[in-house]
Short mmCIF file of C-alpha atoms in Angstrom, two decimals:
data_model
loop_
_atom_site.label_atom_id
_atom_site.label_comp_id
_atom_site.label_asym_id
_atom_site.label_seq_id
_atom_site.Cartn_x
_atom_site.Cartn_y
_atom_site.Cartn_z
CA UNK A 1 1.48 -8.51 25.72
CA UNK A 2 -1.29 -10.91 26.50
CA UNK A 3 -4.93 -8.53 26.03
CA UNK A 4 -5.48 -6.31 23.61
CA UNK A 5 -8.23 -3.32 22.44
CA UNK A 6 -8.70 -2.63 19.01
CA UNK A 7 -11.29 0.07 18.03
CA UNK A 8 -12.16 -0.12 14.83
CA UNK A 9 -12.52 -3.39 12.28
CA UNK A 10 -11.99 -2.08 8.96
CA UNK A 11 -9.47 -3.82 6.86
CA UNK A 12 -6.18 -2.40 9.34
CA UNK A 13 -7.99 -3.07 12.69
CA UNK A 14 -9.21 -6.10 11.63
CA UNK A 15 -6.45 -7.44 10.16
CA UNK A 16 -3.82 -6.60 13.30
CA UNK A 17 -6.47 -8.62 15.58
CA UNK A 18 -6.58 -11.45 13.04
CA UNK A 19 -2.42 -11.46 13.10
CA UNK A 20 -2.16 -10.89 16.90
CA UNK A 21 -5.22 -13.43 18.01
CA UNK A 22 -3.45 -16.40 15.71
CA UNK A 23 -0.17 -15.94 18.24
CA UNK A 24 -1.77 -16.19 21.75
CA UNK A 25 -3.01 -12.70 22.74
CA UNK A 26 -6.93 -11.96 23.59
CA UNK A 27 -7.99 -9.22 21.38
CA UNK A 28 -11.10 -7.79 22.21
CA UNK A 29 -13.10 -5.65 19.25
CA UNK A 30 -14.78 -2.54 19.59
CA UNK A 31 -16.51 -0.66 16.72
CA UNK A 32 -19.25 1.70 15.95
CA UNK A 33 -21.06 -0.34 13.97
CA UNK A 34 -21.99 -3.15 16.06
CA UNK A 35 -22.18 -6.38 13.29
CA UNK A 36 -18.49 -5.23 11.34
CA UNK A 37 -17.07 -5.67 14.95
CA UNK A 38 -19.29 -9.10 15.13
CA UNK A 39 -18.32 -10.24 11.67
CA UNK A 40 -14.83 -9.16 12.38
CA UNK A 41 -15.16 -11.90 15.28
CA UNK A 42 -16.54 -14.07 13.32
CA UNK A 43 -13.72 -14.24 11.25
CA UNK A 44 -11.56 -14.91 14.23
CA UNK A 45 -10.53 -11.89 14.79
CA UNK A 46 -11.16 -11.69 18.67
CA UNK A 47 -14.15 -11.30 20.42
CA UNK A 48 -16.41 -8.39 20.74
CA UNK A 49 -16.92 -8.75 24.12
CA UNK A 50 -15.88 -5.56 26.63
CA UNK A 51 -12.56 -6.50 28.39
CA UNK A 52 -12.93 -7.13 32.39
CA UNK A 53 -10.47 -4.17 32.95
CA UNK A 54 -7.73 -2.45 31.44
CA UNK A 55 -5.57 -3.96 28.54
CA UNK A 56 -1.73 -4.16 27.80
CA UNK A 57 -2.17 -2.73 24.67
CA UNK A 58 -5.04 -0.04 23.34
CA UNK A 59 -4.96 -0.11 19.16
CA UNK A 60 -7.01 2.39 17.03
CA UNK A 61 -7.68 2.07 13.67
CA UNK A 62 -10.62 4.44 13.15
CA UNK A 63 -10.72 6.98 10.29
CA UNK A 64 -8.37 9.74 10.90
CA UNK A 65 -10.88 12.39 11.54
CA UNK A 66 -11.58 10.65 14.48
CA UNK A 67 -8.28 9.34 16.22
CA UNK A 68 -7.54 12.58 18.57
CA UNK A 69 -10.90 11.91 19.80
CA UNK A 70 -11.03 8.53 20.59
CA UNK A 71 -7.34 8.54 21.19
CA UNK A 72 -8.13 10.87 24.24
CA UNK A 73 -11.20 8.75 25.43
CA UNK A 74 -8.66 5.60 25.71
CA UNK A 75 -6.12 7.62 27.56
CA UNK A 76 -8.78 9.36 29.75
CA UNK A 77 -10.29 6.60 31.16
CA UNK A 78 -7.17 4.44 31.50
CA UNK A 79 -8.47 1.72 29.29
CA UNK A 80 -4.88 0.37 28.73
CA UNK A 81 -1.23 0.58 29.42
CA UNK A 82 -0.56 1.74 26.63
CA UNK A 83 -1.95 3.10 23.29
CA UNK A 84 -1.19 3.53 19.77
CA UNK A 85 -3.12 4.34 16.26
CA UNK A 86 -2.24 3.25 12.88
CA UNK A 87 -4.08 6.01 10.62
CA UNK A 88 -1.84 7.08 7.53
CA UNK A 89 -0.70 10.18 8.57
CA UNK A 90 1.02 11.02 12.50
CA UNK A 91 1.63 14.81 13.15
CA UNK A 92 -2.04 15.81 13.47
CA UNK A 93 -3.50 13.55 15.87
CA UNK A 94 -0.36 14.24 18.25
CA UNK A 95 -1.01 18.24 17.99
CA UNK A 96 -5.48 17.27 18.38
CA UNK A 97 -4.43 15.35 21.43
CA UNK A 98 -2.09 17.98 22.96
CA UNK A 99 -5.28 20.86 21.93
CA UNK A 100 -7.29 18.81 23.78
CA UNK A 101 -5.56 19.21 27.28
CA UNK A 102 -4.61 15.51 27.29
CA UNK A 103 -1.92 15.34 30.22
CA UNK A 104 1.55 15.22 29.43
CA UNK A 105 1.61 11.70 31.51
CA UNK A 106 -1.49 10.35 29.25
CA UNK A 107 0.69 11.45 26.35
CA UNK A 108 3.72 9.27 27.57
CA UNK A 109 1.46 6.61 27.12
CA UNK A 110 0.46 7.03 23.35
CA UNK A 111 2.82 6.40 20.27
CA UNK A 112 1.90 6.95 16.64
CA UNK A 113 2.29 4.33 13.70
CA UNK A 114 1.52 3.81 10.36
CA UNK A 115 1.78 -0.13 8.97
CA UNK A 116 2.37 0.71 4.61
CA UNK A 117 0.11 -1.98 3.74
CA UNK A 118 -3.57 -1.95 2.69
CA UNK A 119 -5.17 -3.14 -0.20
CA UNK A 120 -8.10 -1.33 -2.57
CA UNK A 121 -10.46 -3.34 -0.54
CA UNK A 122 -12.13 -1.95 2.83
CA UNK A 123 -13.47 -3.56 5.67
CA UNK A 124 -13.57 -6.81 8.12
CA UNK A 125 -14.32 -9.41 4.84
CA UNK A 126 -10.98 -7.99 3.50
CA UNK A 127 -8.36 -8.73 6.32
CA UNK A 128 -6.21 -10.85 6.67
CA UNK A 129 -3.68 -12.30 9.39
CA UNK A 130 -0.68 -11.84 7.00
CA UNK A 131 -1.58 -8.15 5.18
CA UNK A 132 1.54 -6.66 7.15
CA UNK A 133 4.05 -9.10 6.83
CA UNK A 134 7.63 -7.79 5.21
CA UNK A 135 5.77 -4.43 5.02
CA UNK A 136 7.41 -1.32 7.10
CA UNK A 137 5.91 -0.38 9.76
CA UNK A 138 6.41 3.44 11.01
CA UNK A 139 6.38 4.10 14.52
CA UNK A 140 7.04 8.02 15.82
CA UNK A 141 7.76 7.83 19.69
CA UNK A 142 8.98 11.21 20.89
CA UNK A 143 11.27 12.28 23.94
CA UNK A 144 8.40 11.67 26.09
CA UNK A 145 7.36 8.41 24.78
CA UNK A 146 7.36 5.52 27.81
CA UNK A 147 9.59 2.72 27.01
CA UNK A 148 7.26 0.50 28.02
CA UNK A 149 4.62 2.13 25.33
CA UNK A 150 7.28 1.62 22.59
CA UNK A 151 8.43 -2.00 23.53
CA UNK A 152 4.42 -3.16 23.38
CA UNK A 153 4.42 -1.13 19.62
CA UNK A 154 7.16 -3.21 18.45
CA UNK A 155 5.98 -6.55 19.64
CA UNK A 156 2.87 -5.51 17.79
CA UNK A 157 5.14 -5.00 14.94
CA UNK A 158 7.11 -8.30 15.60
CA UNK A 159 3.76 -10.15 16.33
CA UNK A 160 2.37 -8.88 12.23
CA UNK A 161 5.91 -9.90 11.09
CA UNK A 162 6.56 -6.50 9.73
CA UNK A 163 9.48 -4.26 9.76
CA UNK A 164 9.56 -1.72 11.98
CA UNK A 165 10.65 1.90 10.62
CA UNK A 166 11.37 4.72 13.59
CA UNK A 167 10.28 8.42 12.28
CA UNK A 168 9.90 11.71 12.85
CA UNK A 169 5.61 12.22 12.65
CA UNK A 170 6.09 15.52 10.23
CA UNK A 171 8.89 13.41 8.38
CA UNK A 172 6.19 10.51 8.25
CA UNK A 173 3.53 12.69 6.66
CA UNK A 174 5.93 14.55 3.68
CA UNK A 175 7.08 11.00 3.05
CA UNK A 176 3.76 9.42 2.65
CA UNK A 177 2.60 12.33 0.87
CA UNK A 178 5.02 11.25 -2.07
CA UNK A 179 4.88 7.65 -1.76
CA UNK A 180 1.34 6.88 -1.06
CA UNK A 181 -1.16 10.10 -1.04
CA UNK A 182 -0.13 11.74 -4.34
CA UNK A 183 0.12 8.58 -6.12
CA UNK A 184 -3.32 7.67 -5.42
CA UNK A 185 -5.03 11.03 -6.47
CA UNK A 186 -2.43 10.52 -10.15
CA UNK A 187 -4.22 7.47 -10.27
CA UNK A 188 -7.54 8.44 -9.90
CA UNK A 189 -7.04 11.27 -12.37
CA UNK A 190 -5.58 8.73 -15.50
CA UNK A 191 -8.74 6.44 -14.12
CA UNK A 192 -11.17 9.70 -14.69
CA UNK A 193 -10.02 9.64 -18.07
CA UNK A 194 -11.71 6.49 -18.79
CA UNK A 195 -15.06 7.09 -17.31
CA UNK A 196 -16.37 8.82 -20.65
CA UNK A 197 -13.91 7.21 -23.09
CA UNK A 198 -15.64 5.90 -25.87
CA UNK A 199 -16.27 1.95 -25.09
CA UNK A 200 -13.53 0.56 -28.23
CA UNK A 201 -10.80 2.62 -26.66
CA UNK A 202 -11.24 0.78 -23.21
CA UNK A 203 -11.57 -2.24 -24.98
CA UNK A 204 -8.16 -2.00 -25.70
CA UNK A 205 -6.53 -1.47 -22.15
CA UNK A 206 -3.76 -3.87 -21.15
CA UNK A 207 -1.67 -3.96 -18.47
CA UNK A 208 -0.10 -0.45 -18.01
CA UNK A 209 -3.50 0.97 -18.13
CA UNK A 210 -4.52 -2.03 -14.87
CA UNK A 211 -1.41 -1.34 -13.20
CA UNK A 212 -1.58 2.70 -13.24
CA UNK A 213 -5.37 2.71 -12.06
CA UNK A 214 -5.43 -0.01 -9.77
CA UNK A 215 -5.88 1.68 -6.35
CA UNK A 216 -7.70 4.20 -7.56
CA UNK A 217 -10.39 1.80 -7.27
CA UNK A 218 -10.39 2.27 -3.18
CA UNK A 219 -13.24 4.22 -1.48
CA UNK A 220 -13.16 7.78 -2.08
CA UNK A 221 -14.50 8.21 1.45
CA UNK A 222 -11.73 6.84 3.12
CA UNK A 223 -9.48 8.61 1.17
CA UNK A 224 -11.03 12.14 1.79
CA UNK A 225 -10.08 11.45 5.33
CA UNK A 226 -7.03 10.88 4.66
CA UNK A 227 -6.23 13.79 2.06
CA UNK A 228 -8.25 16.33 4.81
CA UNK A 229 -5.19 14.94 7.26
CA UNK A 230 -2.34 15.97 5.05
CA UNK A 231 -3.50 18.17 2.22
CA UNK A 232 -0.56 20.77 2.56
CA UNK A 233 1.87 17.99 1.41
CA UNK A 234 0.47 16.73 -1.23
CA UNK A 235 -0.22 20.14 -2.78
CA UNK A 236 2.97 20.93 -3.05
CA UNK A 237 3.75 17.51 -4.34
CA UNK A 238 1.01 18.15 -7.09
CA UNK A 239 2.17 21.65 -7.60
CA UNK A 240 5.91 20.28 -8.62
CA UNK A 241 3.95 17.51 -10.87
CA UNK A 242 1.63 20.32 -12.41
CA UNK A 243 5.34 22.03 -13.51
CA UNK A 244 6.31 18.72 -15.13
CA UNK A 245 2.80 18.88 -16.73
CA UNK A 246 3.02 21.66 -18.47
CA UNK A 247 6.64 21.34 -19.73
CA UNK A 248 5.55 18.09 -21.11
CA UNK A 249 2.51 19.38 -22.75
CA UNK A 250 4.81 22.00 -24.05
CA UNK A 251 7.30 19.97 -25.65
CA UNK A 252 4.82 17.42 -27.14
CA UNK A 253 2.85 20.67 -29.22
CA UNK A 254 6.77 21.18 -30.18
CA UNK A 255 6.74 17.95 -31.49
CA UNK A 256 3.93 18.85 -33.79
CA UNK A 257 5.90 21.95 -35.32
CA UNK A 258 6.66 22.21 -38.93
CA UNK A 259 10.18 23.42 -37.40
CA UNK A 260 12.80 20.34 -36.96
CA UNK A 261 14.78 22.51 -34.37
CA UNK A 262 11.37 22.79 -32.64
CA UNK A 263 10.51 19.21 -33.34
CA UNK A 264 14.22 18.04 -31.51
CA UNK A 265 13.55 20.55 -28.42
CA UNK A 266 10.33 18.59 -28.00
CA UNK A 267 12.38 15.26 -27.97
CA UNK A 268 14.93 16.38 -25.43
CA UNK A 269 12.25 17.50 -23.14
CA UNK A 270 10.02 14.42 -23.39
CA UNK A 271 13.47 12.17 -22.74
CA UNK A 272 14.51 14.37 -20.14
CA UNK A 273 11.68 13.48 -18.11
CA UNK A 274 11.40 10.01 -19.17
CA UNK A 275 14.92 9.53 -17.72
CA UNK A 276 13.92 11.37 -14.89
CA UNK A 277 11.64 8.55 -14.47
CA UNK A 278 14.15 5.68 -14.85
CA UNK A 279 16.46 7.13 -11.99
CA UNK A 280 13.21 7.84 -9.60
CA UNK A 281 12.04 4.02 -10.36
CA UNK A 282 15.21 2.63 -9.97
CA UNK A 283 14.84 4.13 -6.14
CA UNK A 284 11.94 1.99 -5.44
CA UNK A 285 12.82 -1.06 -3.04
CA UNK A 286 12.28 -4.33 -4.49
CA UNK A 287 12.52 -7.53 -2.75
CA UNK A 288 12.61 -7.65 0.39
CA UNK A 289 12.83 -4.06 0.87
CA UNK A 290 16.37 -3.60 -0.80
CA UNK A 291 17.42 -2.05 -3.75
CA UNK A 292 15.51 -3.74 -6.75
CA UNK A 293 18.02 -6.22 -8.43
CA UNK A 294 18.27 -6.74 -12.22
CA UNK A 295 15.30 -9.45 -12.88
CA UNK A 296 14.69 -11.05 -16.48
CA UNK A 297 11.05 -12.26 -17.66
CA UNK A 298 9.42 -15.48 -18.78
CA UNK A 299 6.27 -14.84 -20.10
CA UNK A 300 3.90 -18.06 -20.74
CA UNK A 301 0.79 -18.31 -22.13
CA UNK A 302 -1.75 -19.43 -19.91
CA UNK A 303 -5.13 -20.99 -20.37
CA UNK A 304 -7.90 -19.52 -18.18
CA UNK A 305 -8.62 -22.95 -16.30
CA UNK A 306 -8.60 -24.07 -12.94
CA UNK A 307 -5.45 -25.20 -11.69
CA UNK A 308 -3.06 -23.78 -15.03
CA UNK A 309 -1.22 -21.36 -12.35
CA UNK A 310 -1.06 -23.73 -9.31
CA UNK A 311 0.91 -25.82 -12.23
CA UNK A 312 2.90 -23.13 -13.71
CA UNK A 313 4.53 -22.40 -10.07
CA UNK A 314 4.84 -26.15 -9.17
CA UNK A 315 6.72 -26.73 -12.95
CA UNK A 316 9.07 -23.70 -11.88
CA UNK A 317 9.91 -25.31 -8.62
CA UNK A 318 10.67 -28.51 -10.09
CA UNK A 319 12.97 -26.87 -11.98
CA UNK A 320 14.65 -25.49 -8.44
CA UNK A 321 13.54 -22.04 -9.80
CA UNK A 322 12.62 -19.33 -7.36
CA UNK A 323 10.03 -16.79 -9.09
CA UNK A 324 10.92 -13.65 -8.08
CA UNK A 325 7.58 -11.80 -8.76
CA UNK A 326 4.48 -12.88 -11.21
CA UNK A 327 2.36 -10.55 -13.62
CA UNK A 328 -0.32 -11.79 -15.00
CA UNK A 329 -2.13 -10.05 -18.24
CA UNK A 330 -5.41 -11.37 -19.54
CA UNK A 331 -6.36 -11.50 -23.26
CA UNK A 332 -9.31 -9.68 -23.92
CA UNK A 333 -12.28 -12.00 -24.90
CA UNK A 334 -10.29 -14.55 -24.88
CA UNK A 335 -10.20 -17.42 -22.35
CA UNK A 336 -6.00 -17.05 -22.12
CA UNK A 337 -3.98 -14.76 -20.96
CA UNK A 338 0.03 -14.42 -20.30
CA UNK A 339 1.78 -14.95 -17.42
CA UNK A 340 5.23 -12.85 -17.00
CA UNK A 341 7.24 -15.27 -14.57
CA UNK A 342 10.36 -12.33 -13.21
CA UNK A 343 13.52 -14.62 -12.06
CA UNK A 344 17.04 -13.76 -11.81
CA UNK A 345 18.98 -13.80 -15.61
CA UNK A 346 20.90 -16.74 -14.42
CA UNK A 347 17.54 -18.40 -13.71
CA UNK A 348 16.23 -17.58 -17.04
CA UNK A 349 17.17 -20.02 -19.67
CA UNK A 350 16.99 -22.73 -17.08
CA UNK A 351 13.23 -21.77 -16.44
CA UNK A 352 12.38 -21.69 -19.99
CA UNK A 353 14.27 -24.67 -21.26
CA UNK A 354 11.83 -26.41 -18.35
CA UNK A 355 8.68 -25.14 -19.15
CA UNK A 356 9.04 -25.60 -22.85
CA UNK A 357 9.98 -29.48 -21.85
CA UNK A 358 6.57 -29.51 -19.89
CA UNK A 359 4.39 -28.78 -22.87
CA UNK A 360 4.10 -24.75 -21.85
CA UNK A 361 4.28 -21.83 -24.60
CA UNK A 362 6.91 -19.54 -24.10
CA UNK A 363 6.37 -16.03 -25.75
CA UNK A 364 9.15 -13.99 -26.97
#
């Protein structure tokens, strides 16, 4: 692949042109908002200049309201060998484009992805070159799919360095539906809670409360578009969480009764579903994308200064310690906060013995 289209320089867009101009190909940007697509050159995206003819590669990362569409302008006027979108959900645009009378051999040139990776932050200022690297990539070729079509997809994959994931589109859409869709509206609704809370209860937030509402600080715009794509999953998702609901609201009024037999149904029900939630997080991939291993925590407390965590990491390397993942938890009005280093048990004592020797406080 040498040229490439991408319509549409929002964070995805953007960020695939960023990843694919830094290794050699010409990208060229197309938007409906003229100045994203110039800042999104700006940045180095590509240019935002109309390519002399047709391209190796079309990609479009427009809102998924509007992929079938523009999907079927691409393929109509032969603007590339081949085409592909990246909007989070697959089986819909397939079925627009086939309601559409796009011909079968147009078709053969199209082939729907989804990269997982995005961040709570929207458009051209938020991209970057690496967003997609060790992050799946879902791409749902059919029996009709050219092979040429597929091979560009996966050097587009190869070219982001992410990992590419072959799926059935209606597969694609129940499994984002549990892993991505309903977990955003959850978080929104624990976030809603907070939005008339009286101000010295949200004083008191800490890290569970930043970690469960985090991307429900994304654009409710975007996300409408992408609910309106694949509401029917993620009802039924929510309708199996509503049943959870009200069992657990159930058997925390038990734990209110004057009744001890009532009082120890209530704590059977609220364990059941805790455990319920140690075997689904267990499930989760960790590092590099396997099953998560069994990781121990040094937590250090951490001055808020420039420099303290460019130290903290360079300390932990010189004592040939690989950090496994970092949390960081600031003290409220405070100017500290604590810094949970994960490593490997075996790397644990090692890594603490180190820091301690450095002049660092370790916290039990």
């Amino acid at each position: 692949m040498r040229t490439a289209l991408v319509i549409g320089t929002g964070l995805i867009g953007t960020s695939i042109a960023l990843a694919l101009t830094g290794r050699g190909v010409a990208v060229h940007l197309v938007d409906h908002d003229a100045q994203q697509a110039r800042t999104a050159a700006a940045l180095g995206a590509g240019t935002d200049g109309p390519p002399a003819g047709p391209v190796d590669l079309a990609i479009v990362a427009v809102p998924p309201a509007h992929v079938a569409t523009t999907l079927a302008d691409v393929l109509g006027r032969g603007a590339a060998r081949g085409c592909l979108d990246v909007a989070s959900v697959k089986g819909g645009p397939r079925r627009q484009l086939e309601a559409l009378g796009t011909a079968p051999e147009a078709l053969a040139r199209y082939i729907g992805t989804h990269p997982m990776s995005g961040r709570e932050k929207s458009g051209p200022l938020a991209a970057t070159a690496d967003l997609f690297e060790g992050r799946p990539w879902v791409l749902t070729p059919t029996r009709d799919t050219d092979t040429e079509v597929l091979n560009l997809a996966l050097e587009v994959v190869a070219l982001c360095r992410a990992v590419p994931v072959v799926m059935d589109a209606d597969a694609h859409d129940r499994a984002v539906a549990l892993v991505s869709h309903m977990p955003h509206l959850l978080s929104g609704l624990v976030a809603a809670r907070l939005e008339h809370a009286d101000e010295s209860a949200v004083r008191l937030s800490g890290q569970g409360i930043r970690d469960v509402t985090r991307i429900a600080a994304s654009d409710p715009r975007m996300w409408i578009d992408i609910l309106s794509a694949n509401p029917g999953p993620v009802a039924d998702l929510l309708t199996e969480v509503a049943e959870d609901l009200d069992g657990t609201v159930r058997a925390l009024r038990s734990l209110q009764s004057a009744d001890e037999e009532k009082r120890r149904e209530g704590a059977t029900g609220i364990e059941a579903l805790l455990r319920r939630g140690n075997a689904g997080q267990t499930r989760v991939p960790g590092k590099h994308g396997t099953a998560p291993a069994v990781y121990e925590s040094v937590v250090v407390l951490i001055g808020d200064e420039p420099g303290q965590l460019a130290r903290i990491f360079a300390d932990a390397g010189a004592a040939g310690v690989n950090v496994e993942d970092v949390r960081i938890e600031h003290a409220t009005g405070r100017q500290e906060g604590l810094v949970e280093l994960v490593v490997l048990p075996t790397a644990a004592p090692a890594l603490t013995a180190a820091l301690r020797e450095r002049g660092w406080s370790i916290r039990p």
